[in-house]
Amino acid sequence: MISPYGLDIVESCLTCKMRVERLFCDLPNAALQAFENIKYATAYPKGAVLFVEGQAPRGIFVLCKGKVKLSICASDGKTLILKIAEPGEVLGLSASVSGKAYELTAETIDPCQVNFVKREDFLRFLRDHSEACFKVAEQLSEKYNAACHEVRSLGLSHSAAEKLAKLLLEWCSKNGEAAKQEPRLKIALTHEEIAQMIGTSRETVTRLFADLKKRQIVQSKGSTLIIRNKSALRQLTVS
């Protein structure tokens, strides 16, 4: 079924061809059928807010298609993007399990399909299906490791150039481009959003990209960024 946002909606988790590749979705059939009975499949446009930092947890959001940026905001209005969530991730998981407020804000960066499950239904589902509990534990462990990685990257990097270079190389690795001689990245984020990911200003990110292009380390073709010189980019990450 095609949604108003151009998404090819997967109506049933049981028939989803991608479930075996995704940590939480690859559940035994009995558990998956039980999950199917309590989830609400929804399509969201770009720029939709799923939940807000400080909001009481309503439930979990399983990202099926699209990408979602997860951010926190300081009292002075400064925003830091913690990560870009990919399909298969469960958003709002720790808040729904603990009962504490959502610790960040989740906003779609392109059209998304999301399966929502109310908190009460989800906790009952976990009590009835131990396999799902292990999947939740794995996701929470992954999120903890990712948070440690982000803190290390932001806290121990000595310059904005180093942080940007690390981010680009990380994207290459995640998108299966790391082994290619000239990796290609589809950049869906603005310079402002990239700045929010590495803790700097939009102006600094724009200047850094201009410098990388001048040195022929990267090249832009529309929204595609081509890494022309991986070794030079990697050299920027060496403190």
XYZ file of C-alpha atoms in Angstrom:
239
model
C 0.000 0.000 0.000
C 1.378 3.425 -0.994
C 0.939 6.172 1.609
C 0.361 9.911 0.907
C 4.119 10.416 1.467
C 5.197 7.999 -1.254
C 6.083 5.155 1.101
C 5.429 1.538 0.245
C 3.777 0.642 3.540
C 4.345 -2.812 5.035
C 1.034 -3.514 6.751
C 2.033 -6.732 8.527
C 5.244 -7.514 10.405
C 4.663 -11.193 9.605
C 5.116 -10.601 5.865
C 7.901 -7.992 6.103
C 10.900 -9.150 4.062
C 13.286 -7.017 6.108
C 12.508 -8.457 9.560
C 15.343 -11.023 9.556
C 17.872 -8.215 9.100
C 16.607 -6.204 12.065
C 17.344 -6.932 15.683
C 13.976 -6.330 17.337
C 11.839 -7.478 14.389
C 13.343 -10.972 14.115
C 11.083 -12.542 16.724
C 9.549 -16.045 16.802
C 6.210 -16.195 14.984
C 4.120 -16.417 18.155
C 5.725 -13.311 19.637
C 5.548 -11.488 16.317
C 1.843 -12.255 16.002
C 1.281 -10.919 19.511
C 3.206 -7.768 18.584
C 1.149 -7.454 15.397
C -2.012 -7.384 17.514
C -0.924 -4.378 19.601
C 0.931 -2.156 17.117
C -0.410 0.768 15.103
C 1.270 1.341 11.715
C 1.532 5.031 10.798
C 3.198 7.025 8.012
C 4.803 10.367 8.889
C 6.031 13.167 6.621
C 9.463 14.748 6.872
C 9.727 17.010 9.915
C 7.183 15.182 12.079
C 7.932 15.017 15.816
C 7.329 11.570 17.323
C 8.010 12.621 20.915
C 9.666 15.447 22.809
C 12.380 15.492 25.469
C 10.754 15.646 28.920
C 7.408 14.221 27.756
C 5.873 11.346 29.733
C 6.390 8.077 27.826
C 3.338 7.104 25.755
C 4.966 4.029 24.264
C 7.585 2.798 21.801
C 8.084 3.632 18.132
C 9.564 0.926 15.911
C 11.100 2.595 12.868
C 10.269 0.559 9.756
C 11.252 2.919 6.942
C 13.005 6.279 6.783
C 15.336 7.979 9.244
C 14.792 9.888 12.489
C 17.114 12.352 14.209
C 17.419 12.063 17.984
C 18.413 15.271 19.755
C 18.660 16.979 23.122
C 18.256 20.685 23.806
C 20.034 22.897 26.367
C 18.302 25.646 28.360
C 19.910 28.249 26.081
C 18.270 26.644 23.042
C 21.403 24.959 21.699
C 20.642 21.588 20.110
C 22.868 18.516 19.924
C 21.913 15.661 17.591
C 22.916 12.429 19.300
C 22.365 10.113 16.355
C 20.352 9.344 13.245
C 18.098 6.343 13.870
C 17.870 3.733 11.113
C 15.079 1.263 10.216
C 14.721 -1.521 12.757
C 15.489 0.653 15.778
C 13.064 0.992 18.675
C 12.682 4.611 19.765
C 11.553 5.626 23.238
C 12.546 2.214 24.559
C 14.386 3.118 27.778
C 11.726 5.675 28.773
C 8.892 3.199 28.173
C 10.620 0.487 30.197
C 11.637 2.744 33.098
C 8.538 4.965 33.147
C 10.717 8.075 33.146
C 10.306 10.948 30.684
C 11.633 10.662 27.152
C 15.284 11.729 27.410
C 15.430 13.214 23.906
C 13.373 14.468 20.969
C 12.684 12.307 17.899
C 11.972 14.022 14.567
C 11.709 12.451 11.111
C 14.208 13.680 8.524
C 12.369 12.081 5.624
C 9.001 10.289 5.220
C 8.838 7.363 7.646
C 6.759 4.334 8.483
C 6.579 3.767 12.222
C 4.865 1.084 14.293
C 3.625 2.548 17.593
C 2.827 0.433 20.663
C 1.270 1.866 23.813
C 3.456 1.564 26.890
C 0.986 -0.592 28.854
C 0.576 -3.000 25.932
C 4.332 -3.164 25.397
C 5.122 -3.973 29.045
C 2.456 -6.697 29.003
C 3.980 -8.032 25.777
C 7.425 -8.220 27.416
C 6.032 -10.078 30.429
C 4.442 -12.666 28.131
C 7.328 -13.141 25.686
C 10.821 -13.694 27.073
C 12.330 -13.671 23.568
C 11.265 -10.048 23.201
C 12.916 -9.197 26.535
C 16.266 -10.417 25.195
C 15.798 -8.300 22.063
C 15.070 -5.256 24.231
C 18.176 -5.950 26.322
C 20.260 -6.132 23.144
C 18.875 -2.829 21.859
C 19.480 -1.081 25.184
C 23.038 -2.452 25.239
C 23.634 -1.172 21.705
C 22.287 2.256 22.669
C 24.609 2.389 25.695
C 27.627 1.461 23.572
C 26.644 4.040 20.957
C 26.297 6.719 23.645
C 29.795 5.912 24.952
C 31.126 6.162 21.409
C 29.497 9.553 20.886
C 30.821 10.926 24.178
C 34.311 9.700 23.306
C 34.110 11.181 19.821
C 32.863 14.572 20.995
C 34.849 14.791 24.201
C 38.238 13.555 23.013
C 38.365 15.079 19.528
C 40.576 18.143 19.452
C 38.973 20.091 16.620
C 35.793 20.453 14.582
C 37.706 19.214 11.520
C 38.577 15.999 13.346
C 34.970 15.490 14.439
C 33.643 16.062 10.917
C 36.180 13.671 9.399
C 35.242 10.977 11.946
C 31.547 11.488 11.191
C 32.057 11.134 7.431
C 34.149 7.972 7.865
C 31.531 6.545 10.228
C 28.825 7.164 7.624
C 30.975 5.403 5.026
C 31.197 2.385 7.301
C 27.461 2.306 8.103
C 26.459 2.643 4.441
C 28.751 -0.131 3.222
C 31.028 2.302 1.387
C 34.154 1.994 3.535
C 35.897 -0.538 1.292
C 35.376 1.484 -1.886
C 38.153 3.608 -3.287
C 35.851 6.622 -3.577
C 32.923 6.207 -1.165
C 29.688 8.005 -2.005
C 27.389 9.374 0.690
C 23.844 10.633 0.300
C 23.786 13.628 2.641
C 20.232 14.158 3.883
C 21.242 16.576 6.658
C 21.762 20.315 6.390
C 25.002 21.977 7.496
C 23.088 23.166 10.582
C 22.129 19.595 11.485
C 25.659 18.302 10.900
C 26.909 21.093 13.169
C 24.450 19.894 15.825
C 25.906 16.395 15.531
C 29.508 17.455 16.134
C 28.907 20.303 18.585
C 29.923 23.279 16.467
C 28.338 26.063 14.379
C 26.801 25.939 10.914
C 29.356 28.464 9.698
C 32.202 26.214 10.845
C 30.752 23.186 9.038
C 30.319 25.200 5.830
C 33.924 26.416 6.095
C 35.213 22.896 6.742
C 33.418 21.459 3.717
C 34.738 24.293 1.557
C 38.273 23.501 2.750
C 37.828 19.755 2.075
C 36.654 20.532 -1.450
C 39.505 22.983 -2.041
C 41.982 20.285 -1.002
C 40.160 17.808 -3.283
C 39.451 15.472 -0.371
C 35.705 15.523 -1.106
C 33.493 16.519 -4.027
C 29.770 17.334 -4.097
C 27.342 16.264 -6.808
C 23.912 17.436 -5.739
C 23.115 15.735 -2.423
C 25.859 13.131 -2.979
C 29.242 13.613 -1.314
C 32.128 11.748 -2.937
C 35.184 11.004 -0.799
C 38.051 11.516 -3.269
C 40.914 10.992 -0.849
C 40.131 8.619 2.033
C 43.663 8.600 3.388
C 43.730 12.398 3.650
C 40.341 12.376 5.392
C 41.514 9.658 7.785
C 44.644 11.674 8.533
C 42.441 14.430 9.924
C 41.230 12.031 12.629
C 44.729 11.463 13.990
C 45.228 13.638 17.034
